[in-house]
Tab-separated table of C-alpha atoms and ligand atoms in Angstrom:
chain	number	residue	atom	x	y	z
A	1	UNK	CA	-44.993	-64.098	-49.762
A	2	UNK	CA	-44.119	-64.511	-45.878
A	3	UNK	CA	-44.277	-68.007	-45.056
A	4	UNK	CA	-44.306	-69.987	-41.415
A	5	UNK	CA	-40.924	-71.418	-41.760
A	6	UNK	CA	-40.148	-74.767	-39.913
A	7	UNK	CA	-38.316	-73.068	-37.534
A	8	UNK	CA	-40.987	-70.774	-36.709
A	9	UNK	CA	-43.577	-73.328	-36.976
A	10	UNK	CA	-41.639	-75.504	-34.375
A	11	UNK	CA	-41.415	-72.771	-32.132
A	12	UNK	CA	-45.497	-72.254	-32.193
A	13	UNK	CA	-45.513	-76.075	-31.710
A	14	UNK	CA	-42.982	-75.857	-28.199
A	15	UNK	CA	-43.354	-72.237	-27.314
A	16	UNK	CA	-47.146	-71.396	-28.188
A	17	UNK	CA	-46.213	-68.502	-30.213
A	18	UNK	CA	-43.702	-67.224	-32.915
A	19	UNK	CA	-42.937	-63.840	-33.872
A	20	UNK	CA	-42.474	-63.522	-37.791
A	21	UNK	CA	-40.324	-60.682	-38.702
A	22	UNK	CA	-41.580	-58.574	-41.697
A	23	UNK	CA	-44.563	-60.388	-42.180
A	24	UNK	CA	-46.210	-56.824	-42.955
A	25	UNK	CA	-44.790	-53.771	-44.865
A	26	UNK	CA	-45.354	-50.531	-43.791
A	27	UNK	CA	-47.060	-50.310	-46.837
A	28	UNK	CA	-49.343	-53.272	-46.188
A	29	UNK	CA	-50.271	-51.416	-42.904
A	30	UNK	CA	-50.556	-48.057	-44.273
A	31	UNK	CA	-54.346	-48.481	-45.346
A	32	UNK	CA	-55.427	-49.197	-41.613
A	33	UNK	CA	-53.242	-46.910	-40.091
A	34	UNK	CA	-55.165	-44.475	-42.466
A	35	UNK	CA	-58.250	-45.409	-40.400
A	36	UNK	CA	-57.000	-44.864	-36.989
A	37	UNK	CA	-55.722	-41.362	-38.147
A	38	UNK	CA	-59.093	-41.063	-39.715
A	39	UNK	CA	-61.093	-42.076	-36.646
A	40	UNK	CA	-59.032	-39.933	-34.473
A	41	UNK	CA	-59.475	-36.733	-36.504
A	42	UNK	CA	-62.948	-37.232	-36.550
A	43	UNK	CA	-63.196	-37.748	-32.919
A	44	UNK	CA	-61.202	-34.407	-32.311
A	45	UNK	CA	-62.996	-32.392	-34.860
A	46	UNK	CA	-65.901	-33.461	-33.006
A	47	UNK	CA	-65.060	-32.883	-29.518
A	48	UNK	CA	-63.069	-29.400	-30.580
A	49	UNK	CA	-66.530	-28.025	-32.161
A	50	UNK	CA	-68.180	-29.388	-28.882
A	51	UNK	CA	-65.428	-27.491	-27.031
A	52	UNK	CA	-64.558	-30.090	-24.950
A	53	UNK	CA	-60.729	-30.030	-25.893
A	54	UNK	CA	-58.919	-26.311	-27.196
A	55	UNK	CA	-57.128	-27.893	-30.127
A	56	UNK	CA	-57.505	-30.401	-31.965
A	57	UNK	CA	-53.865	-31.204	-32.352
A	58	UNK	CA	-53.978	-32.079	-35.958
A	59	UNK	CA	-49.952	-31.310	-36.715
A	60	UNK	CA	-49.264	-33.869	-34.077
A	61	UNK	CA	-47.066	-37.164	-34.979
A	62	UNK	CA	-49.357	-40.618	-34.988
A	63	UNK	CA	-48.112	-41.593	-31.745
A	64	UNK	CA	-48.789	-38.934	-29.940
A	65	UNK	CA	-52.163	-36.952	-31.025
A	66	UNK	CA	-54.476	-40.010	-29.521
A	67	UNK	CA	-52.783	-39.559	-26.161
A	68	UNK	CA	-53.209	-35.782	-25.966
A	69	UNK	CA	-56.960	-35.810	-27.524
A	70	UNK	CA	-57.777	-38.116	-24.947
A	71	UNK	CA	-56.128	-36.430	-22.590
A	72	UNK	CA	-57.852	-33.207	-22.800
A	73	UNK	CA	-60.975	-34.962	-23.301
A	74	UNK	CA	-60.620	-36.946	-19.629
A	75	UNK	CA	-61.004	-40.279	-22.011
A	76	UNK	CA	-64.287	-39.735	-23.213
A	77	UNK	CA	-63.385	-39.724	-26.532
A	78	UNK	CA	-66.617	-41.228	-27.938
A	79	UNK	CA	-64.909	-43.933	-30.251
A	80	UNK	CA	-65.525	-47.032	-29.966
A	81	UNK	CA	-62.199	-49.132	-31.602
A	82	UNK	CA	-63.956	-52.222	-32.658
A	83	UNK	CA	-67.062	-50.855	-34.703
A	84	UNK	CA	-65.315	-47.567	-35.769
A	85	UNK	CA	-62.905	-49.438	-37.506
A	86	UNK	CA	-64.523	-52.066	-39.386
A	87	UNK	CA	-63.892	-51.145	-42.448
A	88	UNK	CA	-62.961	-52.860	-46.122
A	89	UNK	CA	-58.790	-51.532	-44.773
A	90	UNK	CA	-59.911	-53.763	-41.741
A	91	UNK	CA	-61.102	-56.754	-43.924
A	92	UNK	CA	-58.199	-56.192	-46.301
A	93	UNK	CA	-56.009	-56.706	-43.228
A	94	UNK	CA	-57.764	-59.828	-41.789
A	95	UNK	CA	-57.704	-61.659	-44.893
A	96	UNK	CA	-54.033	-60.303	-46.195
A	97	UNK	CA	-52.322	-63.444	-47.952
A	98	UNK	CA	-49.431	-62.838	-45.747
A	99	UNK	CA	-51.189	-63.516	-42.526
A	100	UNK	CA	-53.241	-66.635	-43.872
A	101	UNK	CA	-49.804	-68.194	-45.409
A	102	UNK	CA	-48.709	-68.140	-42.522
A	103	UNK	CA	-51.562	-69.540	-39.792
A	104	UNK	CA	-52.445	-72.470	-42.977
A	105	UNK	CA	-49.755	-74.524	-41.658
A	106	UNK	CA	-51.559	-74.311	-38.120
A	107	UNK	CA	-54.586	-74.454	-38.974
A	108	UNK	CA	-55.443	-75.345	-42.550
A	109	UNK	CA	-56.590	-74.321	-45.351
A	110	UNK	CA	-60.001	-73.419	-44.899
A	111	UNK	CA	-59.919	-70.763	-42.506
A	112	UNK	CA	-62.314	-68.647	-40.498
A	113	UNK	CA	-61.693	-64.843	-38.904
A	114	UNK	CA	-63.712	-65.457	-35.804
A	115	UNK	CA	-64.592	-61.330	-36.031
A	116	UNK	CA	-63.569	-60.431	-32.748
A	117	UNK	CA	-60.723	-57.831	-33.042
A	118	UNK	CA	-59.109	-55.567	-31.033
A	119	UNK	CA	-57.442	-51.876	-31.822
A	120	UNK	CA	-54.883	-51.021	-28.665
A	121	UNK	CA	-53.572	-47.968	-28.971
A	122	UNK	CA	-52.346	-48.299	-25.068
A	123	UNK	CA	-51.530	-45.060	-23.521
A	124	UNK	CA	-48.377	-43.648	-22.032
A	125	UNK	CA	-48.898	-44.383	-18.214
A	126	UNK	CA	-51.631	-47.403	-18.770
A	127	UNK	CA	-50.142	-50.207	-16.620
A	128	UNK	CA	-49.507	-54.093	-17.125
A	129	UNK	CA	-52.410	-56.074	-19.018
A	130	UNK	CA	-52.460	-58.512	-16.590
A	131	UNK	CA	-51.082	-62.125	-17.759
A	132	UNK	CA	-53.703	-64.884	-19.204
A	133	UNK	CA	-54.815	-67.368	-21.375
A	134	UNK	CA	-57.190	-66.058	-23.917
A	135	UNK	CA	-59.370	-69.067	-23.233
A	136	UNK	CA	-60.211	-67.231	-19.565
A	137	UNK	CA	-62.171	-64.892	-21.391
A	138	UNK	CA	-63.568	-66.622	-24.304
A	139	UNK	CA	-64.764	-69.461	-21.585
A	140	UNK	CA	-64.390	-73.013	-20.636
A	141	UNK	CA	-65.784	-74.856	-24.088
A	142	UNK	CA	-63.146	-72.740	-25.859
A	143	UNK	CA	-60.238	-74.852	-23.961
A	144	UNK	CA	-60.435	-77.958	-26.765
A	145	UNK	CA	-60.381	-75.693	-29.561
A	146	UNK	CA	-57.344	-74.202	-31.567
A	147	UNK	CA	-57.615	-70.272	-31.719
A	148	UNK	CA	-54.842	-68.423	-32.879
A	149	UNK	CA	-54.079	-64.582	-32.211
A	150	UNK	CA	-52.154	-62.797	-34.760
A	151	UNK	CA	-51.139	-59.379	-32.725
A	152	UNK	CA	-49.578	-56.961	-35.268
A	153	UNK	CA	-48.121	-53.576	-33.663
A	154	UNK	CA	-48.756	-50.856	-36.138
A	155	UNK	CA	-45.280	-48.886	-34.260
A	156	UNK	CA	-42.086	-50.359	-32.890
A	157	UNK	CA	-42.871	-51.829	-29.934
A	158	UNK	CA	-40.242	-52.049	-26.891
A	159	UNK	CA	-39.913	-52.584	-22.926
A	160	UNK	CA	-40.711	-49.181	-22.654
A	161	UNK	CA	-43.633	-48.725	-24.452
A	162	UNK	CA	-45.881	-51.733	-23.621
A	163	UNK	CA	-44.497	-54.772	-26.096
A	164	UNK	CA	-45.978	-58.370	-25.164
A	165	UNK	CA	-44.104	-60.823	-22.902
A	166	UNK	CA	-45.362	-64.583	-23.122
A	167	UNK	CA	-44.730	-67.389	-20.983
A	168	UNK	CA	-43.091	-70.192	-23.706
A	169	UNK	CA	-44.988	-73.718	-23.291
A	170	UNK	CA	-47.803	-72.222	-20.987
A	171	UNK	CA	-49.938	-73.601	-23.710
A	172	UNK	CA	-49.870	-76.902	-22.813
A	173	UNK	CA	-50.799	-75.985	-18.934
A	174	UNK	CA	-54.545	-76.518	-19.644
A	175	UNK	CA	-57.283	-73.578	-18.900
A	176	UNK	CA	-55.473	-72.073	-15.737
A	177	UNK	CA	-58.158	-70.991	-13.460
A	178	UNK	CA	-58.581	-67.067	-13.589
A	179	UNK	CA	-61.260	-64.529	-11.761
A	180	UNK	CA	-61.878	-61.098	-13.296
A	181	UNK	CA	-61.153	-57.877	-10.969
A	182	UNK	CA	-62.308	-54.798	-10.861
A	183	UNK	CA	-61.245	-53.452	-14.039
A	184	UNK	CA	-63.165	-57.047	-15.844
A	185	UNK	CA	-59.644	-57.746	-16.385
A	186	UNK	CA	-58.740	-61.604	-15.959
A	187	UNK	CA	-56.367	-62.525	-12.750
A	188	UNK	CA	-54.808	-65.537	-12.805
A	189	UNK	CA	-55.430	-68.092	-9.269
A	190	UNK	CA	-51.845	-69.082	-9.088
A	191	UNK	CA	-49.245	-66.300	-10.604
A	192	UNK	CA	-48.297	-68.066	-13.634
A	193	UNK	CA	-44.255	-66.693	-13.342
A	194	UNK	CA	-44.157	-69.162	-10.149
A	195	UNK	CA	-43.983	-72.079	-12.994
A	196	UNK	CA	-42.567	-70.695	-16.027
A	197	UNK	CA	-39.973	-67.574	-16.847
A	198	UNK	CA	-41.680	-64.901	-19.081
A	199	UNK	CA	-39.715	-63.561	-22.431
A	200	UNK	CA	-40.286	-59.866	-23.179
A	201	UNK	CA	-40.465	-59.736	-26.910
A	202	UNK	CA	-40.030	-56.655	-28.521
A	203	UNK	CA	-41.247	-56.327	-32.461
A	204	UNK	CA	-41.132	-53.854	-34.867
A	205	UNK	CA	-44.137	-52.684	-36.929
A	206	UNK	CA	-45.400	-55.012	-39.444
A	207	UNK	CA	-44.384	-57.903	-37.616
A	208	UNK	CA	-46.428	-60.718	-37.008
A	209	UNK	CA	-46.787	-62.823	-33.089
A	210	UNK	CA	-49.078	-65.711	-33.728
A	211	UNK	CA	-49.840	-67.714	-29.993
A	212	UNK	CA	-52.582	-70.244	-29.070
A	213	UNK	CA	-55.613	-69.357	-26.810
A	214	UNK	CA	-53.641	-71.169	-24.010
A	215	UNK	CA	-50.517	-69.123	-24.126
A	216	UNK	CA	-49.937	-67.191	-21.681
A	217	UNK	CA	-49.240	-63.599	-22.183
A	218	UNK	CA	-49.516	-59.877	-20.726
A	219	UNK	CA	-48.609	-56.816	-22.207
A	220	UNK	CA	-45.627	-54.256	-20.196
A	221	UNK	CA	-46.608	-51.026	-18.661
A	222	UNK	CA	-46.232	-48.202	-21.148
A	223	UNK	CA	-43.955	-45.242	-19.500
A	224	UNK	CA	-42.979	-43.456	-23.324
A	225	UNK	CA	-45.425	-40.430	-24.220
A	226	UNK	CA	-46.669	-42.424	-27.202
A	227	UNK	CA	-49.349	-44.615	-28.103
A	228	UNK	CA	-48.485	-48.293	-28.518
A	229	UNK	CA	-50.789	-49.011	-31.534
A	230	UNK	CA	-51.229	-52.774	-32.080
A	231	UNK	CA	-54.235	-54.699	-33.413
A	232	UNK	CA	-54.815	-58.336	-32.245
A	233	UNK	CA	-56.653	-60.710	-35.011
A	234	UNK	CA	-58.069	-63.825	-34.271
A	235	UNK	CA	-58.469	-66.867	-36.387
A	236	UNK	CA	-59.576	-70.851	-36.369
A	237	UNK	CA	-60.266	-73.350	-38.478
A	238	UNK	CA	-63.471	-73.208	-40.779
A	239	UNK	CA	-65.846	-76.035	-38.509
A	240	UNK	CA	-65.861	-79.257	-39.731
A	241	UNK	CA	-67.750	-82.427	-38.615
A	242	UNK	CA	-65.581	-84.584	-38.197
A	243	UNK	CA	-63.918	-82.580	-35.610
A	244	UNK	CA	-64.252	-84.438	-31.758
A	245	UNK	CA	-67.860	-83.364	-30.291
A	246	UNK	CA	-66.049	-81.364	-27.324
A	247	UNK	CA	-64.413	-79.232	-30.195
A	248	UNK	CA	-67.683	-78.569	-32.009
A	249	UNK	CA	-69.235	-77.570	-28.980
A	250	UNK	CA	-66.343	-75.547	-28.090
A	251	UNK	CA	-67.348	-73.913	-31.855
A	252	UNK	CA	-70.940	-73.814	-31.008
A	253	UNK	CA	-70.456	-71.996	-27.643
A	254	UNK	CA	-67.636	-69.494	-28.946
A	255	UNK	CA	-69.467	-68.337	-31.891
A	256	UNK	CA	-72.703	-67.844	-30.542
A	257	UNK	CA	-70.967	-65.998	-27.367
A	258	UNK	CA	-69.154	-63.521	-30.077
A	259	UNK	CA	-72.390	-62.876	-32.047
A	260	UNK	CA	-73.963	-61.717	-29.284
A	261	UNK	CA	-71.104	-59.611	-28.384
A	262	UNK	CA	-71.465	-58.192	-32.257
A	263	UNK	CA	-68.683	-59.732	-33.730
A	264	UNK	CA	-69.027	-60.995	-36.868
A	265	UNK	CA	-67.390	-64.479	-37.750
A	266	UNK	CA	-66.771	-64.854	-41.996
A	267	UNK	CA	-64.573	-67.320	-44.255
A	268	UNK	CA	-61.092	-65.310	-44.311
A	269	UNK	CA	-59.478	-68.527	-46.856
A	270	UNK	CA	-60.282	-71.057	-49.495
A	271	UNK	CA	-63.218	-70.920	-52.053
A	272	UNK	CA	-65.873	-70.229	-49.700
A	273	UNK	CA	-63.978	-67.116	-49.011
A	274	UNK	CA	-66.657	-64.132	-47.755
A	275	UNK	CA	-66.532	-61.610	-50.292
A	276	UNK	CA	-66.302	-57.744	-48.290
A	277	UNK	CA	-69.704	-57.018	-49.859
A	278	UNK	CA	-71.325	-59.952	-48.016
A	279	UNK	CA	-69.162	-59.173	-44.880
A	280	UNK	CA	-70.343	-55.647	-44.876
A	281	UNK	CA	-74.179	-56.112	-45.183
A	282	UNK	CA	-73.829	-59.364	-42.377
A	283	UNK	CA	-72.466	-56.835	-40.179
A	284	UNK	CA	-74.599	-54.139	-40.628
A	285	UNK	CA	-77.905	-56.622	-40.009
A	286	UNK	CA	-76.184	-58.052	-36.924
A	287	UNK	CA	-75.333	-54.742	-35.354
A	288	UNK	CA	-78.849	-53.590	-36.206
A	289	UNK	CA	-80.615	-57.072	-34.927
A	290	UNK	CA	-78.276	-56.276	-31.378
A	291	UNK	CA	-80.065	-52.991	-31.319
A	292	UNK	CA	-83.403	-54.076	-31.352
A	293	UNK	CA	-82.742	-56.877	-28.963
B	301	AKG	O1	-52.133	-55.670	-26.641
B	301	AKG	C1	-52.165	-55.829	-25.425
B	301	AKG	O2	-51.796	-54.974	-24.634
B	301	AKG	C2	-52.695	-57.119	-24.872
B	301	AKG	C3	-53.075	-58.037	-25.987
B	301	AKG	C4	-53.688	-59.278	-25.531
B	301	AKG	O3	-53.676	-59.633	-24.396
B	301	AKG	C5	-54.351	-60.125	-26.532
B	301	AKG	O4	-54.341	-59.802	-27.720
B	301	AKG	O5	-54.901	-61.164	-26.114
């Protein structure tokens, strides 16, 4: 069982993030990996029987069949990462023992997967995800609370295809102020490299980088002619009222906000643990409750 080790833990406490080496087998990623093939042969059966792309490039490594169906398909691929993959692999992956042993330490015992997730599979020639805090996009309440990402590449990940690079003890700056641009992407007011000196960190699959909502991060361009497949999971502790009123409304504000943006939050840890059965109908009510709103 992967543990946080002091070490690490002390470098989450100075840094705002730690990397923990083989915190996933390939095994243990297998299952979801399964989905993204399975998504993406869907998608090109579906746009090759459309004929909107001439093959369907099914003998095509992992890597690189995404890139090409999308591609020939001018991006309109039609999937849609975050419901297409919510699946029991998905919730299997969210609550794996490895992850939670290692985030308890952080943030306790009873923990919650605040159900917004994100598949990246970031394409050869996509440019820099610009650096921020991930507090500039969940908003302003969010700045009290403790939200860790765990971002878990599903390949190696390198300079040259698009690994992270963090700015160590950014998350003790406070909420930076940001504006979004054009592409809704967040842009920092002041160029955060003017105060701190970013470390490219490259990880191999399986891996696990844990950093705190005020850690500053972006992600390199990727130049290769694969996919960088990564997913980023996001966690916090289970509520609790005896937590300081600006954290609860912090809680109040961010879960509402991701409801309405149909995530759903659910107990990942402890004894009130959501079973997937209970996770799956939730999800399916809120997604249909969005519709008819
Ligand atoms: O994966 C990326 O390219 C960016 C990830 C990121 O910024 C995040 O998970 O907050």
């Amino acid at each position: 069982m992967t543990i946080l080790t002091v070490e690490a833990r002390q470098l989450y406490e100075s840094n705002g993030y730690a990397i923990i080496p083989g915190g996933l087998s390939l095994t243990d990623l297998a299952p979801m990996r399964g989905v993204l093939q399975r998504v993406v042969d869907d998608a090109a059966e579906r746009l090759h029987a459309a004929g909107d792309i001439s093959s369907t490039y099914e003998e095509v490594a992992f890597e690189q069949r995404f890139p090409l169906v999308s591609d020939a398909c001018d991006g309109k691929s039609g999937i849609h990462w975050e419901h297409d993959v919510f699946t029991r692999e998905l919730y299997e992956l969210a609550t794996h023992p490895a992850i939670l042993e290692a985030i308890k330490p952080l943030l306790g015992e009873d923990i919650i997967f605040n159900g917004d997730f994100h598949i990246r599979p970031k394409l050869p020639g996509s440019s820099y995800f610009p650096w921020h805090q991930d507090s500039q996009y969940y908003g302003q309440p969010t700045e009290t609370m403790h939200i860790i990402t765990v971002w878990v590449p599903f390949v190696n990940v390198h300079e040259r295809n698009g690994c992270l690079s963090m700015l160590p003890g950014s998350h003790r700056w406070g909420l930076m102020e940001s504006a979004r641009d054009e592409k809704r992407e967040m842009r920092p007011a002041v160029d955060p490299e003017t105060r701190g000196r970013q470390v490219v960190e490259p990880m191999q699959a399986g891996d696990l980088m844990l950093f705190h909502n005020l850690t500053y991060h972006q992600s390199l361009p990727n130049p290769s002619d694969g996919a960088r497949w990564s997913v980023d999971l996001r966690y916090s502790a289970a509520p609790r009222k005896d937590m300081p009123e600006t954290e609860q409304e912090g809680y109040r504000f961010f879960l509402d906000k991701l409801r309405g943006l149909g995530f759903l939050t659910f107990t990942a840890s402890g004894a009130n643990k959501t079973p997937w059965a209970e996770v799956e109908r939730n999800y399916a009510e809120l997604r249909e409750s969005l519709k008819r709103s």
